[in-house]
Amino acid sequence: WYQSSIHGPYLQAIFDWVVANAATVRELVLLGDVVDLWTYPCNVKPPSFATIAETNPDIFGPNGGLSRVMDALGGGVTYVPGNHDMAVTQADVSVVRSKDGHQLAFAQSPYSPGIDHRVLLAHGNDYTLFNAPDLTTKWAPLPVGHFVTRAVASHWATHLKEGQNVAQLAGQGLSLIHISEPTRQAE
């Protein structure tokens, strides 16, 4: 789903904004589905978090966007997994370190940033039938949505032309929005 040439400039613009406004930002919470371990055909083993991080150094590397944000916020970046990355663990995110030695923090959902314990942040998948963790079957914790998504990915893997992706199809991602360079406020 992530296409560096399309999504990268927007993601970097967010990182740039947080760095530029670090004096007024206490913490950046990455609230799930940061990486995707679901949208792969059934016959393909999804990559590990480490592989995804290594493949995307502009985001996860020591000179990447998250590193710049972690350094600007004194380490204040927390990863909370969602449904598409529910298998990601503290050990996985510990590979993400900034140039100044800050490490990406990890928390389960719901997460309270600690400023006010009445504030809870959650990805939301725990509250939906399709994506809530399954706690009763041999496939636990994978929800039914995981298997449906993998089946759909298997279908598209056999029906798309070489080099084509779902976001390019009518009624999907790119056809629904106008892609342009992110705008930045004048200083």
Short mmCIF file of the C-alpha atoms (twelve columns), coordinates in Angstrom:
data_MODEL
# 
_entry.id   MODEL 
# 
loop_
_atom_site.group_PDB 
_atom_site.id 
_atom_site.type_symbol 
_atom_site.label_atom_id 
_atom_site.label_alt_id 
_atom_site.label_comp_id 
_atom_site.label_asym_id 
_atom_site.label_seq_id 
_atom_site.Cartn_x 
_atom_site.Cartn_y 
_atom_site.Cartn_z 
_atom_site.pdbx_PDB_model_num 
ATOM 1   C CA . TRP A 1   0.000   0.000   0.000   1 
ATOM 2   C CA . TYR A 2   2.769   2.472   0.861   1 
ATOM 3   C CA . GLN A 3   4.165   3.951   -2.300  1 
ATOM 4   C CA . SER A 4   7.227   6.035   -1.518  1 
ATOM 5   C CA . SER A 5   6.873   8.287   -4.561  1 
ATOM 6   C CA . ILE A 6   3.262   9.154   -3.646  1 
ATOM 7   C CA . HIS A 7   3.060   8.947   0.137   1 
ATOM 8   C CA . GLY A 8   6.673   9.811   1.028   1 
ATOM 9   C CA . PRO A 9   6.402   13.588  0.521   1 
ATOM 10  C CA . TYR A 10  3.297   13.742  2.730   1 
ATOM 11  C CA . LEU A 11  4.884   11.655  5.468   1 
ATOM 12  C CA . GLN A 12  8.083   13.716  5.368   1 
ATOM 13  C CA . ALA A 13  5.986   16.908  5.538   1 
ATOM 14  C CA . ILE A 14  4.409   15.607  8.765   1 
ATOM 15  C CA . PHE A 15  7.845   14.805  10.184  1 
ATOM 16  C CA . ASP A 16  9.096   18.274  9.148   1 
ATOM 17  C CA . TRP A 17  6.100   19.915  10.847  1 
ATOM 18  C CA . VAL A 18  6.675   18.025  14.106  1 
ATOM 19  C CA . VAL A 19  10.385  18.912  14.093  1 
ATOM 20  C CA . ALA A 20  9.630   22.581  13.341  1 
ATOM 21  C CA . ASN A 21  7.039   22.678  16.144  1 
ATOM 22  C CA . ALA A 22  8.892   20.490  18.644  1 
ATOM 23  C CA . ALA A 23  8.693   23.178  21.321  1 
ATOM 24  C CA . THR A 24  4.907   22.711  21.403  1 
ATOM 25  C CA . VAL A 25  4.751   18.944  20.785  1 
ATOM 26  C CA . ARG A 26  5.239   16.655  23.766  1 
ATOM 27  C CA . GLU A 27  4.954   13.314  21.977  1 
ATOM 28  C CA . LEU A 28  4.182   11.825  18.583  1 
ATOM 29  C CA . VAL A 29  2.038   8.687   18.869  1 
ATOM 30  C CA . LEU A 30  2.009   6.415   15.827  1 
ATOM 31  C CA . LEU A 31  -1.448  4.947   16.235  1 
ATOM 32  C CA . GLY A 32  -1.397  1.672   14.364  1 
ATOM 33  C CA . ASP A 33  -1.074  0.332   10.838  1 
ATOM 34  C CA . VAL A 34  2.325   2.001   10.563  1 
ATOM 35  C CA . VAL A 35  3.474   -1.066  8.670   1 
ATOM 36  C CA . ASP A 36  1.219   -3.548  6.910   1 
ATOM 37  C CA . LEU A 37  1.516   -7.284  7.477   1 
ATOM 38  C CA . TRP A 38  -1.888  -8.168  6.005   1 
ATOM 39  C CA . THR A 39  -2.071  -7.116  2.355   1 
ATOM 40  C CA . TYR A 40  -0.014  -9.983  0.983   1 
ATOM 41  C CA . PRO A 41  -1.262  -12.939 -1.045  1 
ATOM 42  C CA . CYS A 42  -1.770  -16.138 0.942   1 
ATOM 43  C CA . ASN A 43  1.280   -17.751 -0.644  1 
ATOM 44  C CA . VAL A 44  3.584   -14.850 0.330   1 
ATOM 45  C CA . LYS A 45  5.139   -14.540 3.776   1 
ATOM 46  C CA . PRO A 46  4.830   -10.904 4.890   1 
ATOM 47  C CA . PRO A 47  8.140   -9.172  5.581   1 
ATOM 48  C CA . SER A 48  9.325   -8.667  9.130   1 
ATOM 49  C CA . PHE A 49  9.282   -5.248  10.767  1 
ATOM 50  C CA . ALA A 50  13.096  -5.227  10.537  1 
ATOM 51  C CA . THR A 51  12.931  -5.839  6.782   1 
ATOM 52  C CA . ILE A 52  10.375  -3.056  6.320   1 
ATOM 53  C CA . ALA A 53  12.524  -0.675  8.403   1 
ATOM 54  C CA . GLU A 54  15.656  -1.594  6.449   1 
ATOM 55  C CA . THR A 55  13.848  -1.138  3.118   1 
ATOM 56  C CA . ASN A 56  12.579  2.318   4.134   1 
ATOM 57  C CA . PRO A 57  15.596  4.141   5.621   1 
ATOM 58  C CA . ASP A 58  14.076  7.538   4.774   1 
ATOM 59  C CA . ILE A 59  11.453  6.754   7.434   1 
ATOM 60  C CA . PHE A 60  13.052  4.325   9.904   1 
ATOM 61  C CA . GLY A 61  16.799  4.826   9.379   1 
ATOM 62  C CA . PRO A 62  19.154  6.835   11.599  1 
ATOM 63  C CA . ASN A 63  18.860  9.777   9.171   1 
ATOM 64  C CA . GLY A 64  15.170  9.168   8.459   1 
ATOM 65  C CA . GLY A 65  12.080  11.108  9.395   1 
ATOM 66  C CA . LEU A 66  11.361  9.236   12.622  1 
ATOM 67  C CA . SER A 67  14.952  9.738   13.758  1 
ATOM 68  C CA . ARG A 68  14.663  13.474  13.223  1 
ATOM 69  C CA . VAL A 69  11.387  13.543  15.170  1 
ATOM 70  C CA . MET A 70  12.775  11.409  18.024  1 
ATOM 71  C CA . ASP A 71  15.775  13.719  18.364  1 
ATOM 72  C CA . ALA A 72  13.627  16.862  18.187  1 
ATOM 73  C CA . LEU A 73  11.261  15.492  20.869  1 
ATOM 74  C CA . GLY A 74  13.946  14.026  23.109  1 
ATOM 75  C CA . GLY A 75  12.791  10.515  22.251  1 
ATOM 76  C CA . GLY A 76  9.064   11.270  22.502  1 
ATOM 77  C CA . VAL A 77  7.761   8.924   19.796  1 
ATOM 78  C CA . THR A 78  5.542   5.967   20.724  1 
ATOM 79  C CA . TYR A 79  4.419   3.114   18.460  1 
ATOM 80  C CA . VAL A 80  0.991   1.635   19.215  1 
ATOM 81  C CA . PRO A 81  0.116   -1.289  16.909  1 
ATOM 82  C CA . GLY A 82  -3.189  -1.529  15.055  1 
ATOM 83  C CA . ASN A 83  -4.780  -4.477  13.316  1 
ATOM 84  C CA . HIS A 84  -2.494  -4.569  10.253  1 
ATOM 85  C CA . ASP A 85  0.609   -4.522  12.475  1 
ATOM 86  C CA . MET A 86  -0.696  -6.338  15.559  1 
ATOM 87  C CA . ALA A 87  2.244   -8.756  15.443  1 
ATOM 88  C CA . VAL A 88  4.791   -5.934  15.884  1 
ATOM 89  C CA . THR A 89  6.474   -6.053  19.294  1 
ATOM 90  C CA . GLN A 90  8.728   -3.924  21.497  1 
ATOM 91  C CA . ALA A 91  11.682  -5.982  20.261  1 
ATOM 92  C CA . ASP A 92  10.742  -5.169  16.669  1 
ATOM 93  C CA . VAL A 93  10.534  -1.405  17.130  1 
ATOM 94  C CA . SER A 94  13.748  -1.361  19.186  1 
ATOM 95  C CA . VAL A 95  15.669  -1.519  15.883  1 
ATOM 96  C CA . VAL A 96  14.576  2.071   15.205  1 
ATOM 97  C CA . ARG A 97  17.146  4.376   16.800  1 
ATOM 98  C CA . SER A 98  17.914  8.005   16.168  1 
ATOM 99  C CA . LYS A 99  21.313  9.550   15.519  1 
ATOM 100 C CA . ASP A 100 21.283  10.881  19.099  1 
ATOM 101 C CA . GLY A 101 20.511  7.405   20.494  1 
ATOM 102 C CA . HIS A 102 16.783  7.714   21.144  1 
ATOM 103 C CA . GLN A 103 14.761  4.548   20.704  1 
ATOM 104 C CA . LEU A 104 11.222  4.229   19.400  1 
ATOM 105 C CA . ALA A 105 8.948   3.517   22.390  1 
ATOM 106 C CA . PHE A 106 6.243   0.845   22.258  1 
ATOM 107 C CA . ALA A 107 2.843   0.651   23.929  1 
ATOM 108 C CA . GLN A 108 -0.274  -1.466  23.651  1 
ATOM 109 C CA . SER A 109 -3.692  0.003   22.881  1 
ATOM 110 C CA . PRO A 110 -5.324  1.803   24.558  1 
ATOM 111 C CA . TYR A 111 -2.406  4.082   25.405  1 
ATOM 112 C CA . SER A 112 -2.416  6.968   27.851  1 
ATOM 113 C CA . PRO A 113 0.319   9.503   27.150  1 
ATOM 114 C CA . GLY A 114 0.510   10.180  30.885  1 
ATOM 115 C CA . ILE A 115 -0.358  13.869  30.800  1 
ATOM 116 C CA . ASP A 116 -3.961  13.245  31.766  1 
ATOM 117 C CA . HIS A 117 -5.017  9.660   32.487  1 
ATOM 118 C CA . ARG A 118 -8.500  10.452  31.240  1 
ATOM 119 C CA . VAL A 119 -6.967  10.600  27.744  1 
ATOM 120 C CA . LEU A 120 -6.713  7.232   26.020  1 
ATOM 121 C CA . LEU A 121 -5.499  6.709   22.478  1 
ATOM 122 C CA . ALA A 122 -6.511  3.601   20.542  1 
ATOM 123 C CA . HIS A 123 -6.255  2.411   16.974  1 
ATOM 124 C CA . GLY A 124 -9.888  1.310   17.158  1 
ATOM 125 C CA . ASN A 125 -9.698  -2.185  15.708  1 
ATOM 126 C CA . ASP A 126 -10.448 -3.726  19.116  1 
ATOM 127 C CA . TYR A 127 -13.964 -2.316  18.830  1 
ATOM 128 C CA . THR A 128 -14.936 -3.783  15.448  1 
ATOM 129 C CA . LEU A 129 -16.125 -7.278  14.634  1 
ATOM 130 C CA . PHE A 130 -14.024 -7.572  11.463  1 
ATOM 131 C CA . ASN A 131 -10.702 -6.429  12.968  1 
ATOM 132 C CA . ALA A 132 -10.856 -7.140  16.709  1 
ATOM 133 C CA . PRO A 133 -8.333  -9.727  17.878  1 
ATOM 134 C CA . ASP A 134 -9.801  -13.219 17.920  1 
ATOM 135 C CA . LEU A 135 -9.329  -14.645 21.392  1 
ATOM 136 C CA . THR A 136 -11.182 -17.940 20.959  1 
ATOM 137 C CA . THR A 137 -9.858  -19.870 17.955  1 
ATOM 138 C CA . LYS A 138 -6.609  -21.561 17.057  1 
ATOM 139 C CA . TRP A 139 -5.777  -18.544 14.850  1 
ATOM 140 C CA . ALA A 140 -5.810  -16.129 17.804  1 
ATOM 141 C CA . PRO A 141 -5.146  -13.263 17.865  1 
ATOM 142 C CA . LEU A 142 -5.660  -12.862 14.109  1 
ATOM 143 C CA . PRO A 143 -9.161  -11.543 13.362  1 
ATOM 144 C CA . VAL A 144 -11.351 -12.566 10.444  1 
ATOM 145 C CA . GLY A 145 -10.302 -9.366  8.640   1 
ATOM 146 C CA . HIS A 146 -6.739  -10.678 8.382   1 
ATOM 147 C CA . PHE A 147 -7.849  -13.722 6.399   1 
ATOM 148 C CA . VAL A 148 -10.266 -11.776 4.188   1 
ATOM 149 C CA . THR A 149 -7.563  -9.221  3.412   1 
ATOM 150 C CA . ARG A 150 -5.069  -11.958 2.506   1 
ATOM 151 C CA . ALA A 151 -7.685  -13.622 0.253   1 
ATOM 152 C CA . VAL A 152 -8.384  -10.323 -1.518  1 
ATOM 153 C CA . ALA A 153 -4.634  -9.727  -1.919  1 
ATOM 154 C CA . SER A 154 -4.348  -13.216 -3.459  1 
ATOM 155 C CA . HIS A 155 -7.093  -12.346 -5.941  1 
ATOM 156 C CA . TRP A 156 -5.413  -9.096  -7.006  1 
ATOM 157 C CA . ALA A 157 -2.003  -10.765 -7.260  1 
ATOM 158 C CA . THR A 158 -3.389  -12.943 -10.070 1 
ATOM 159 C CA . HIS A 159 -5.569  -10.287 -11.754 1 
ATOM 160 C CA . LEU A 160 -3.370  -7.193  -11.952 1 
ATOM 161 C CA . LYS A 161 -1.072  -6.485  -14.863 1 
ATOM 162 C CA . GLU A 162 2.695   -6.430  -14.298 1 
ATOM 163 C CA . GLY A 163 3.600   -3.215  -12.472 1 
ATOM 164 C CA . GLN A 164 -0.033  -2.315  -11.735 1 
ATOM 165 C CA . ASN A 165 -1.376  -1.912  -8.199  1 
ATOM 166 C CA . VAL A 166 -4.870  -1.737  -6.723  1 
ATOM 167 C CA . ALA A 167 -4.575  1.988   -5.971  1 
ATOM 168 C CA . GLN A 168 -4.489  2.630   -9.736  1 
ATOM 169 C CA . LEU A 169 -7.841  0.918   -10.389 1 
ATOM 170 C CA . ALA A 170 -11.076 2.862   -10.869 1 
ATOM 171 C CA . GLY A 171 -12.847 3.464   -7.575  1 
ATOM 172 C CA . GLN A 172 -9.692  2.887   -5.542  1 
ATOM 173 C CA . GLY A 173 -7.054  5.021   -3.769  1 
ATOM 174 C CA . LEU A 174 -5.419  7.218   -6.385  1 
ATOM 175 C CA . SER A 175 -8.498  7.720   -8.522  1 
ATOM 176 C CA . LEU A 176 -10.401 9.170   -5.560  1 
ATOM 177 C CA . ILE A 177 -7.954  11.924  -4.653  1 
ATOM 178 C CA . HIS A 178 -5.900  14.505  -6.450  1 
ATOM 179 C CA . ILE A 179 -2.218  13.925  -5.770  1 
ATOM 180 C CA . SER A 180 -0.109  17.041  -5.492  1 
ATOM 181 C CA . GLU A 181 2.942   18.096  -3.557  1 
ATOM 182 C CA . PRO A 182 2.207   18.803  0.099   1 
ATOM 183 C CA . THR A 183 2.045   22.479  0.855   1 
ATOM 184 C CA . ARG A 184 4.078   24.046  3.602   1 
ATOM 185 C CA . GLN A 185 3.139   27.169  5.426   1 
ATOM 186 C CA . ALA A 186 5.344   30.148  4.814   1 
ATOM 187 C CA . GLU A 187 7.423   31.044  7.841   1 
# 
